[in-house]
PDB file of C-alpha atoms in Angstrom:
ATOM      1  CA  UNK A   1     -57.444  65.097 -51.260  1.00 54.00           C
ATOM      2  CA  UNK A   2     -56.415  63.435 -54.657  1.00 64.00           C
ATOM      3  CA  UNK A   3     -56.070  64.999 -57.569  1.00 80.00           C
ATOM      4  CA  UNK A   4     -57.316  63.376 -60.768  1.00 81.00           C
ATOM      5  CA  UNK A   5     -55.375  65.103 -63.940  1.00 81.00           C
ATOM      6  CA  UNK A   6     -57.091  64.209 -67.886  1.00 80.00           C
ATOM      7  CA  UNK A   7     -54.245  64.218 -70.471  1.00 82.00           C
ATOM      8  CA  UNK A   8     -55.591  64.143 -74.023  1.00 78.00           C
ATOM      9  CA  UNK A   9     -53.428  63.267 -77.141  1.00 76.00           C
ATOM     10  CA  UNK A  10     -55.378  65.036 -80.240  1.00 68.00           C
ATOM     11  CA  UNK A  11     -53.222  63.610 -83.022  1.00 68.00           C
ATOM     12  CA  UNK A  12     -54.030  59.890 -81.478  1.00 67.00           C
ATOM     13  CA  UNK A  13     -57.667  60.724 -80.671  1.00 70.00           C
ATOM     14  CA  UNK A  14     -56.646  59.461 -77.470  1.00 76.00           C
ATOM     15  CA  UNK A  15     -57.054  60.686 -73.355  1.00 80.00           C
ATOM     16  CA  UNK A  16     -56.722  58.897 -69.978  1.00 84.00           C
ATOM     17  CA  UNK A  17     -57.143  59.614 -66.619  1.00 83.00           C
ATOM     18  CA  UNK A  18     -54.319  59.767 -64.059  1.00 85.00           C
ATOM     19  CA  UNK A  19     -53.855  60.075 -59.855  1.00 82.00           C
ATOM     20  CA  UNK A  20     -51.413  63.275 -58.864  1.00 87.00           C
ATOM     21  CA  UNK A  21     -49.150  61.808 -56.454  1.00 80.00           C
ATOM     22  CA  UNK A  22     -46.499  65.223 -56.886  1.00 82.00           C
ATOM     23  CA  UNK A  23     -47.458  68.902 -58.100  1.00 80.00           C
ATOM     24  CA  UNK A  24     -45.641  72.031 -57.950  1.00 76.00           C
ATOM     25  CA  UNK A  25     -48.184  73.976 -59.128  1.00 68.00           C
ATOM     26  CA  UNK A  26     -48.715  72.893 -62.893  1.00 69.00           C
ATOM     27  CA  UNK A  27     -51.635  73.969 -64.811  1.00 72.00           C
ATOM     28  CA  UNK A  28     -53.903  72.815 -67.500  1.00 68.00           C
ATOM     29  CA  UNK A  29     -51.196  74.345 -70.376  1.00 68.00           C
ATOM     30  CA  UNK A  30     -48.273  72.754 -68.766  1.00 68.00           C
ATOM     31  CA  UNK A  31     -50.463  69.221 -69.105  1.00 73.00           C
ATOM     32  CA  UNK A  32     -51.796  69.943 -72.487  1.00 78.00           C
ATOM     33  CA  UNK A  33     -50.156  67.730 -75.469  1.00 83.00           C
ATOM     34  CA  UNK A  34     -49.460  70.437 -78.138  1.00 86.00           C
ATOM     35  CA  UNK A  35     -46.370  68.037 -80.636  1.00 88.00           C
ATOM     36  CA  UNK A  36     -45.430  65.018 -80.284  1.00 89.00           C
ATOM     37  CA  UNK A  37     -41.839  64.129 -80.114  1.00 91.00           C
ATOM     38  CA  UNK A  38     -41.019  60.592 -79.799  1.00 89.00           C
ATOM     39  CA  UNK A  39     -43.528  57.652 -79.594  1.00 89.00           C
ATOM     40  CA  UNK A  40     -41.946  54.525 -79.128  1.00 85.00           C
ATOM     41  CA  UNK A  41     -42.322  51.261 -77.325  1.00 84.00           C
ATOM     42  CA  UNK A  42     -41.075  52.333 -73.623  1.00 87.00           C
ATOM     43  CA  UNK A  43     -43.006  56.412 -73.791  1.00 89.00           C
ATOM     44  CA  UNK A  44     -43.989  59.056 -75.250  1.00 92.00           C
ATOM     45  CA  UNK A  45     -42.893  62.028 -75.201  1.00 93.00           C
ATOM     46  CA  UNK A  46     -44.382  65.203 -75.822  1.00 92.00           C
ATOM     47  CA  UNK A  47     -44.003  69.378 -75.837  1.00 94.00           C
ATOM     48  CA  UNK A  48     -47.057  70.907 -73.776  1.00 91.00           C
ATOM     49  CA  UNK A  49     -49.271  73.590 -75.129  1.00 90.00           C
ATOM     50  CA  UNK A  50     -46.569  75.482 -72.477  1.00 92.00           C
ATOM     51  CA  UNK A  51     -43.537  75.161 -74.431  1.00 93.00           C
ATOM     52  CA  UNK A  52     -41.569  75.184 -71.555  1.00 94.00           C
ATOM     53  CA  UNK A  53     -42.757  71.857 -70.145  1.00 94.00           C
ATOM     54  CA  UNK A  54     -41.843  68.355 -71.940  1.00 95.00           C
ATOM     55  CA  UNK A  55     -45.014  65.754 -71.205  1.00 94.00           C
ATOM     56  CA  UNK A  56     -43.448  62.241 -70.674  1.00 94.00           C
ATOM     57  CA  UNK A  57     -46.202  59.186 -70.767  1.00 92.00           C
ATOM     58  CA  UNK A  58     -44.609  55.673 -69.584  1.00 89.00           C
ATOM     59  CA  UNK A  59     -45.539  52.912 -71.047  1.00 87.00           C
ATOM     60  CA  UNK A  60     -45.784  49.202 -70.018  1.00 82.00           C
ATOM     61  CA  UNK A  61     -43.361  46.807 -72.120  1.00 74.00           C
ATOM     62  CA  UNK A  62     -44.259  43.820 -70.402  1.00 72.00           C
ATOM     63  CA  UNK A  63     -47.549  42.703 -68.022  1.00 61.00           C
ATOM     64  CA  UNK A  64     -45.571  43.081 -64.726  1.00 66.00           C
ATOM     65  CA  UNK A  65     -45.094  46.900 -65.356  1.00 67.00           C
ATOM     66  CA  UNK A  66     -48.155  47.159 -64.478  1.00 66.00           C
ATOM     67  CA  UNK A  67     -47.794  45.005 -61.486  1.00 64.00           C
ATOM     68  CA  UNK A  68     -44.428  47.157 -60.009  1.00 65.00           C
ATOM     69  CA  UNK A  69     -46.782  50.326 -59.795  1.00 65.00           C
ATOM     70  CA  UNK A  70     -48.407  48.805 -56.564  1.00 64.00           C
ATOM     71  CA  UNK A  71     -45.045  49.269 -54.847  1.00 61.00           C
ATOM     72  CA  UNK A  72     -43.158  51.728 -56.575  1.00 67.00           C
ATOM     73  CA  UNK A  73     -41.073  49.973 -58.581  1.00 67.00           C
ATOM     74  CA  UNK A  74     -42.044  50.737 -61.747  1.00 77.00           C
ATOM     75  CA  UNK A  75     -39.842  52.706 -64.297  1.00 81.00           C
ATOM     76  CA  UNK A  76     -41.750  55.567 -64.191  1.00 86.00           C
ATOM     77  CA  UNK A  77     -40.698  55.695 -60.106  1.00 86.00           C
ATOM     78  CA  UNK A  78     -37.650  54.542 -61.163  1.00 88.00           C
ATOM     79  CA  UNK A  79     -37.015  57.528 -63.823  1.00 92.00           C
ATOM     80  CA  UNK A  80     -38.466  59.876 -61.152  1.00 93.00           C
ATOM     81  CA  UNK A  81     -36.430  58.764 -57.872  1.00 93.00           C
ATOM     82  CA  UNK A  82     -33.428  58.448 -60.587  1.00 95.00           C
ATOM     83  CA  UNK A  83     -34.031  62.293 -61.307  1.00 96.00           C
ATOM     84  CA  UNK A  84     -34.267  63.208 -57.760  1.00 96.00           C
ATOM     85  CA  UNK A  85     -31.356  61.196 -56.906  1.00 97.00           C
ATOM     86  CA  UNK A  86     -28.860  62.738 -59.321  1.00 98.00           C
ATOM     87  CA  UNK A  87     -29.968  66.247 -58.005  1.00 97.00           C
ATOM     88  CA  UNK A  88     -28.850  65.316 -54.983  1.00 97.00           C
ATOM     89  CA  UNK A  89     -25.526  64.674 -56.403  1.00 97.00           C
ATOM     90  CA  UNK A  90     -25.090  67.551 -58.090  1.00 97.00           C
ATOM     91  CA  UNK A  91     -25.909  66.868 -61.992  1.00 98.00           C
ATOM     92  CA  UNK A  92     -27.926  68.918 -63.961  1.00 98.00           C
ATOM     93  CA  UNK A  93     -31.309  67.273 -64.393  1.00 98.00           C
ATOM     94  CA  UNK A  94     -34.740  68.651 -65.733  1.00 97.00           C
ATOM     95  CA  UNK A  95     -36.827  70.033 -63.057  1.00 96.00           C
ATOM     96  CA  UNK A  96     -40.065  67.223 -62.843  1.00 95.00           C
ATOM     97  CA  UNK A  97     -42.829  70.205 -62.094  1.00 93.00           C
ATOM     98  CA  UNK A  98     -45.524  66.691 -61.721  1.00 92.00           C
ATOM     99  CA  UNK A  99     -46.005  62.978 -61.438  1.00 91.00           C
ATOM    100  CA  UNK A 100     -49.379  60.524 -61.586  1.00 87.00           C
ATOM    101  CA  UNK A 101     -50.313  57.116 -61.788  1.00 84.00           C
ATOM    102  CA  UNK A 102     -52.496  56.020 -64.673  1.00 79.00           C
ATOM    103  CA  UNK A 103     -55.937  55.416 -63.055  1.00 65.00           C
ATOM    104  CA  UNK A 104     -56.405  51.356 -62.696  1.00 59.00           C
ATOM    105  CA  UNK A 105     -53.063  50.692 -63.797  1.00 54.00           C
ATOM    106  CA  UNK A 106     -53.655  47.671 -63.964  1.00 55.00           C
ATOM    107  CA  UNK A 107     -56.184  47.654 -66.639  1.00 66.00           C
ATOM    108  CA  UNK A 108     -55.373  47.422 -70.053  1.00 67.00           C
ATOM    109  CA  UNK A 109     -54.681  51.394 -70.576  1.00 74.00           C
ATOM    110  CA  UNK A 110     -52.192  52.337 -72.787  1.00 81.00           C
ATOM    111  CA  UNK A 111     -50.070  54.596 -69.837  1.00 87.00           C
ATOM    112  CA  UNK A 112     -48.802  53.683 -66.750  1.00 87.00           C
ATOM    113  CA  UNK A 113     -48.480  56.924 -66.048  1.00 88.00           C
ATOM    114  CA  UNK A 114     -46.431  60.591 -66.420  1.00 91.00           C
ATOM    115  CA  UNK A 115     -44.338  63.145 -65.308  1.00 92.00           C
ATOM    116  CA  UNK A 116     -44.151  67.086 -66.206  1.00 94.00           C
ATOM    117  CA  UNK A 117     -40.671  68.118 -66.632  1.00 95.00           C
ATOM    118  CA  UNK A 118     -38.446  71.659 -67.836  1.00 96.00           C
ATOM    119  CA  UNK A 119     -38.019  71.419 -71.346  1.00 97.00           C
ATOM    120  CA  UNK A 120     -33.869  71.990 -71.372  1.00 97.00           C
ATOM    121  CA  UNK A 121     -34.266  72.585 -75.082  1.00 96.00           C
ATOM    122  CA  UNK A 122     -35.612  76.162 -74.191  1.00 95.00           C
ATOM    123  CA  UNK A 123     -33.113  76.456 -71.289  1.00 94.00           C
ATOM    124  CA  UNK A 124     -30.197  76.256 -73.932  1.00 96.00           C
ATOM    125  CA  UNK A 125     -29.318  72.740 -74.195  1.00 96.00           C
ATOM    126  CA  UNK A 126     -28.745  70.830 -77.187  1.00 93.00           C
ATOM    127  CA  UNK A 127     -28.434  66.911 -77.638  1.00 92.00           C
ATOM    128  CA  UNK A 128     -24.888  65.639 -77.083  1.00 91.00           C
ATOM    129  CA  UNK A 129     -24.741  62.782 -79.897  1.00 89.00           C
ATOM    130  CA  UNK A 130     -23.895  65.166 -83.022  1.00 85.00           C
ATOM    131  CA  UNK A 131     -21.054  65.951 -81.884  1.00 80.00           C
ATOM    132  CA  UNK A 132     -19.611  62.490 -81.917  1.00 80.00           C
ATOM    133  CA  UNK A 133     -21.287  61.916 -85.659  1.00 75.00           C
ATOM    134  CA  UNK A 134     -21.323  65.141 -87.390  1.00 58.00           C
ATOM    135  CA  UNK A 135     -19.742  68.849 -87.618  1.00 45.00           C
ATOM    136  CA  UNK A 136     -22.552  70.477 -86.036  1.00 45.00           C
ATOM    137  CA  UNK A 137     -23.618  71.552 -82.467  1.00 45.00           C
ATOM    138  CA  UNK A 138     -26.353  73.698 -81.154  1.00 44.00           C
ATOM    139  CA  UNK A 139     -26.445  75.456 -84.926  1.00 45.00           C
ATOM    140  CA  UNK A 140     -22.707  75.923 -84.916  1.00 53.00           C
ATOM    141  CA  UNK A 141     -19.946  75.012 -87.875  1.00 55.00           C
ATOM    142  CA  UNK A 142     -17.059  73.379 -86.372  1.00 54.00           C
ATOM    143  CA  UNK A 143     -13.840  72.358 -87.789  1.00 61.00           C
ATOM    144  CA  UNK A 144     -12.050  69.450 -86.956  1.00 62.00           C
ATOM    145  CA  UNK A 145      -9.901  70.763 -84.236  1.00 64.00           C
ATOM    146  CA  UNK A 146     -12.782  72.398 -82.449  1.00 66.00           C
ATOM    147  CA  UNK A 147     -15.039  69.294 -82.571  1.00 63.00           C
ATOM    148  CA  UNK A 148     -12.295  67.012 -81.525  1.00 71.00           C
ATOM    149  CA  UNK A 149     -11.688  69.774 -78.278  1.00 81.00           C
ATOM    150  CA  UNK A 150     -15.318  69.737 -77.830  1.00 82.00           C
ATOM    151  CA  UNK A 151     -15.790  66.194 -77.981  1.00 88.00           C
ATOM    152  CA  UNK A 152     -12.997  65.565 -75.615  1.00 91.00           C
ATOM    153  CA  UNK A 153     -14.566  67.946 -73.136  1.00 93.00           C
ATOM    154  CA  UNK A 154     -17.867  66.208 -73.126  1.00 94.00           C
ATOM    155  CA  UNK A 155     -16.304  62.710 -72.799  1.00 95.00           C
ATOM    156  CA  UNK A 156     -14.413  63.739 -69.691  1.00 96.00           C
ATOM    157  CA  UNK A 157     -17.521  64.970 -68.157  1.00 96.00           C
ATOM    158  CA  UNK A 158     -19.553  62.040 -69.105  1.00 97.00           C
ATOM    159  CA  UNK A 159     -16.917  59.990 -67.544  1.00 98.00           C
ATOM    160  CA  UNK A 160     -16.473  62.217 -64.341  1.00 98.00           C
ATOM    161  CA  UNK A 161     -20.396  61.820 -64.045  1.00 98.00           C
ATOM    162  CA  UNK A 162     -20.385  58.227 -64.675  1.00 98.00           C
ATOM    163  CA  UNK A 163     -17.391  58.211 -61.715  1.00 98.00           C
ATOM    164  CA  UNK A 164     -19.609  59.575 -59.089  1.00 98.00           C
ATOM    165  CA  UNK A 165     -22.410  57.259 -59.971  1.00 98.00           C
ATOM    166  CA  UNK A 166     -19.524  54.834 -59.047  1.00 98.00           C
ATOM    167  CA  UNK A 167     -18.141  55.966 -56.371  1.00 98.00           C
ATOM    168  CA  UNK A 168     -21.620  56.476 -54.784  1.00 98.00           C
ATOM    169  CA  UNK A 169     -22.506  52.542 -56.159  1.00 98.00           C
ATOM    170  CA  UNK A 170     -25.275  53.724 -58.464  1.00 98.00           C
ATOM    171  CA  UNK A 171     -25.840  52.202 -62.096  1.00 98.00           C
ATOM    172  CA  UNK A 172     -27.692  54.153 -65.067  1.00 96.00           C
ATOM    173  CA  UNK A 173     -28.062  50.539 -66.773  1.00 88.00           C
ATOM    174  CA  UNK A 174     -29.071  51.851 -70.076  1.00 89.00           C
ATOM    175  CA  UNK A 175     -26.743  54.826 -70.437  1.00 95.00           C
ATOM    176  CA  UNK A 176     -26.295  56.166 -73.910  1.00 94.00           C
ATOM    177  CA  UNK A 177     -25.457  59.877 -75.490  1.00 95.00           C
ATOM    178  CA  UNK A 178     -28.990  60.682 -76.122  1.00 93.00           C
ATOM    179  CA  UNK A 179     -29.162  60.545 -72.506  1.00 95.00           C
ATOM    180  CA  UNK A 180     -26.723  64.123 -72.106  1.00 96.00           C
ATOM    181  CA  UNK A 181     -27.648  67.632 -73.200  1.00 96.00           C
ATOM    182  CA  UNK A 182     -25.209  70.263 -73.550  1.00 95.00           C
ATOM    183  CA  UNK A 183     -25.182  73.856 -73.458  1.00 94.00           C
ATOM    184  CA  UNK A 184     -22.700  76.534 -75.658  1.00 90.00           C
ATOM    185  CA  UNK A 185     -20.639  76.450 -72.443  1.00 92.00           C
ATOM    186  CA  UNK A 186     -20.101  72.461 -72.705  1.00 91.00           C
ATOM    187  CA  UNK A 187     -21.680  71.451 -69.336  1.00 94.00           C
ATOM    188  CA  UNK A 188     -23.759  69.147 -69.398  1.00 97.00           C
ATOM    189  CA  UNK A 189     -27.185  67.921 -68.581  1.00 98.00           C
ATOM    190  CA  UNK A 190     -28.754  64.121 -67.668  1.00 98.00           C
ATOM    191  CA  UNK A 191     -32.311  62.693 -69.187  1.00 95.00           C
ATOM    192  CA  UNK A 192     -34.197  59.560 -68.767  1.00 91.00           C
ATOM    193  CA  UNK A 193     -32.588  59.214 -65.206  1.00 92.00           C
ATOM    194  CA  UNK A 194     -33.350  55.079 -64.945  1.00 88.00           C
ATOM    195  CA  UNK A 195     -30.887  54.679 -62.066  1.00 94.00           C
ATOM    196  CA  UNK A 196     -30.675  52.048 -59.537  1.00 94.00           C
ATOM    197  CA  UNK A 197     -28.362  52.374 -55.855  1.00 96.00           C
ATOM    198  CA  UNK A 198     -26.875  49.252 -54.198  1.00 96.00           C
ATOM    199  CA  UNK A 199     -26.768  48.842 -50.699  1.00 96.00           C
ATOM    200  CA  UNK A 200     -23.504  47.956 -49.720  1.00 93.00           C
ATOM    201  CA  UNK A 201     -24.233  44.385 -48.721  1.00 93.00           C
ATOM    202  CA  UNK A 202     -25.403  44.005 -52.990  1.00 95.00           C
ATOM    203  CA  UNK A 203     -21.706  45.237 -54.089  1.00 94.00           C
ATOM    204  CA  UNK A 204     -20.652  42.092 -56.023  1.00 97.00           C
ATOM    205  CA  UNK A 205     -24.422  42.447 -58.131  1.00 97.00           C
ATOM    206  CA  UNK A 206     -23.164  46.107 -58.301  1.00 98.00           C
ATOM    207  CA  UNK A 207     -20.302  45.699 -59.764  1.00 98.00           C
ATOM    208  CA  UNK A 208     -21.774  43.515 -61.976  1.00 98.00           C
ATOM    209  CA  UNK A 209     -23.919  45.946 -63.227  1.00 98.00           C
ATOM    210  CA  UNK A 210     -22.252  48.788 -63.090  1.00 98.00           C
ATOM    211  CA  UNK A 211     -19.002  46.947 -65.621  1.00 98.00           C
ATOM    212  CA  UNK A 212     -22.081  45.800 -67.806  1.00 97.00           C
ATOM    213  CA  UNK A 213     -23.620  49.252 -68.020  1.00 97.00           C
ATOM    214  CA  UNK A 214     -19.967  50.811 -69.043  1.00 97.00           C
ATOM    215  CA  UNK A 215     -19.476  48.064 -72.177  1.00 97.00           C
ATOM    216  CA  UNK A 216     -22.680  48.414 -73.031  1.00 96.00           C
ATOM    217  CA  UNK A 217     -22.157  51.871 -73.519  1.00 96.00           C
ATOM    218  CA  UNK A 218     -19.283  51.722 -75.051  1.00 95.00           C
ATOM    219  CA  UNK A 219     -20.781  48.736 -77.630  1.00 93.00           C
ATOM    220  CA  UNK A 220     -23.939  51.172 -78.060  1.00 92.00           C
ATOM    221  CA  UNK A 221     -22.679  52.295 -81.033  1.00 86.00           C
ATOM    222  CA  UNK A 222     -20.293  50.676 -84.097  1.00 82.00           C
ATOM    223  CA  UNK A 223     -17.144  49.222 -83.405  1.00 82.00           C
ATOM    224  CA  UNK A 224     -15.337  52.528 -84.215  1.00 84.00           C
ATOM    225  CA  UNK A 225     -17.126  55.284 -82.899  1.00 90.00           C
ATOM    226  CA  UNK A 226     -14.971  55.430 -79.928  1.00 92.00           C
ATOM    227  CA  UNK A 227     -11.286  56.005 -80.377  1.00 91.00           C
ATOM    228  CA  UNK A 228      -9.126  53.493 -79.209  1.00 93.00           C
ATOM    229  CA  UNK A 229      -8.152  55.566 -76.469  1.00 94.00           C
ATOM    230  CA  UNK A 230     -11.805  56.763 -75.437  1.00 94.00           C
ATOM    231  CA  UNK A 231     -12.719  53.246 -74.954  1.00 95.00           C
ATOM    232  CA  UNK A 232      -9.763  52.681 -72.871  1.00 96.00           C
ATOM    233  CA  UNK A 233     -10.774  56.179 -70.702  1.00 97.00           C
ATOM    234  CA  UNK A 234     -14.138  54.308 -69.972  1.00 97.00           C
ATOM    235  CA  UNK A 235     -12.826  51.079 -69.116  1.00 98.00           C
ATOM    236  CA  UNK A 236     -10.555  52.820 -66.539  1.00 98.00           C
ATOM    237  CA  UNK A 237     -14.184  53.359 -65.025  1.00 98.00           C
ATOM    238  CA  UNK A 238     -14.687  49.084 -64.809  1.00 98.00           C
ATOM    239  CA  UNK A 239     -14.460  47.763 -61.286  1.00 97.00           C
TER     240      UNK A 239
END
């Protein structure tokens, strides 16, 4: 039998209607939209009335989104089977607790559709980025020795992670710092899992990718927010 899930979005007088095609047992609090944290073109993304449990809505950026949900191909799949994928690798992801399809995706509503996920935040981890900007991490003062040690740490894990992906000739195409958490113990955790394997008979588009994803990462930011020799650690990654 299908389950049919009603998300409602009080502050934008808003609510659609979405097929369960994964639950773990989720209930109505764990669904519920209680703050909204980001609302921007691709999703939004929300804490549930369970504060435990992030809400993440998908949105369509172009009309054939809406087409790739007939076959699975759409990013909220992708960001799903991504998750699921680097689990199986070993990185830390966010436990997805549920998944649905927006009800007649193809019709002109606003969602193609959502998962439930753990809300790291309230499992102890703390974005990654201010650490490369600022003197401040989860709360903490640092001086410039210890943010340089902890920065260093981080980098070689991002790069170790971005190494398997590699190795195991899987891209995260739009990989950026606000896509790592990290606890008070430096390991880290991965969001927004948009991932995409190669067969081996697609290694030349893989590599392809895979060196555009790295200097894109490393252009993300300004010219200088990498050191000269952190830029050359993640070009060692190129193929």
């Amino acid at each position: 039998m299908v389950a049919v899930r009603h998300i409602e979005l009080p502050e934008q007088q808003l609510s659609q209607t979405f097929l369960v095609f994964s639950s773990h047992g989720a209930n109505s609090d764990e669904r519920a939209l209680k703050t909204i944290l980001v609302d921007h073109k691709p999703s939004l993304v929300g804490v549930a009335q369970n504060p435990d449990v992030i809400v993440k809505l998908i949105k369509p950026r172009k009309w054939h989104d809406r087409v790739k949900m007939l076959w699975r191909h759409s990013r909220l799949h992708k960001e799903v089977d991504g998750n699921y994928l680097l689990r199986n690798l070993g990185f830390r992801v966010p436990n997805i607790l549920e998944t649905g399809n927006g009800f007649s995706a193809l019709i002109g509503r606003p969602f193609l559709g959502y998962y439930l996920m753990e809300n790291l935040h309230r499992a102890g981890f703390a974005e990654a980025k201010p650490l490369f900007i600022d003197q401040q991490l989860n709360n903490q003062q640092l001086d410039d020795k210890q943010q340089a040690d902890k920065r260093a740490v981080i980098l070689q894990q991002i790069i170790a992670g971005l190494k398997t992906l590699r190795d195991q000739r899987v891209v995260f195409s739009d990989f950026h710092l606000d896509n790592v958490l990290v606890d008070a113990d430096d390991n880290l955790a991965w969001i927004d899992t948009g991932v995409t394997y190669y067969q081996w008979y697609r290694g030349h588009k893989f590599k392809e990718k895979f060196n555009f994803s790295i200097e894109r990462f490393i252009r993300y930011y300004s010219a200088d927010f990498f050191t000269a020799t952190e830029q050359q650690q993640l070009r060692e990654l190129l193929l």
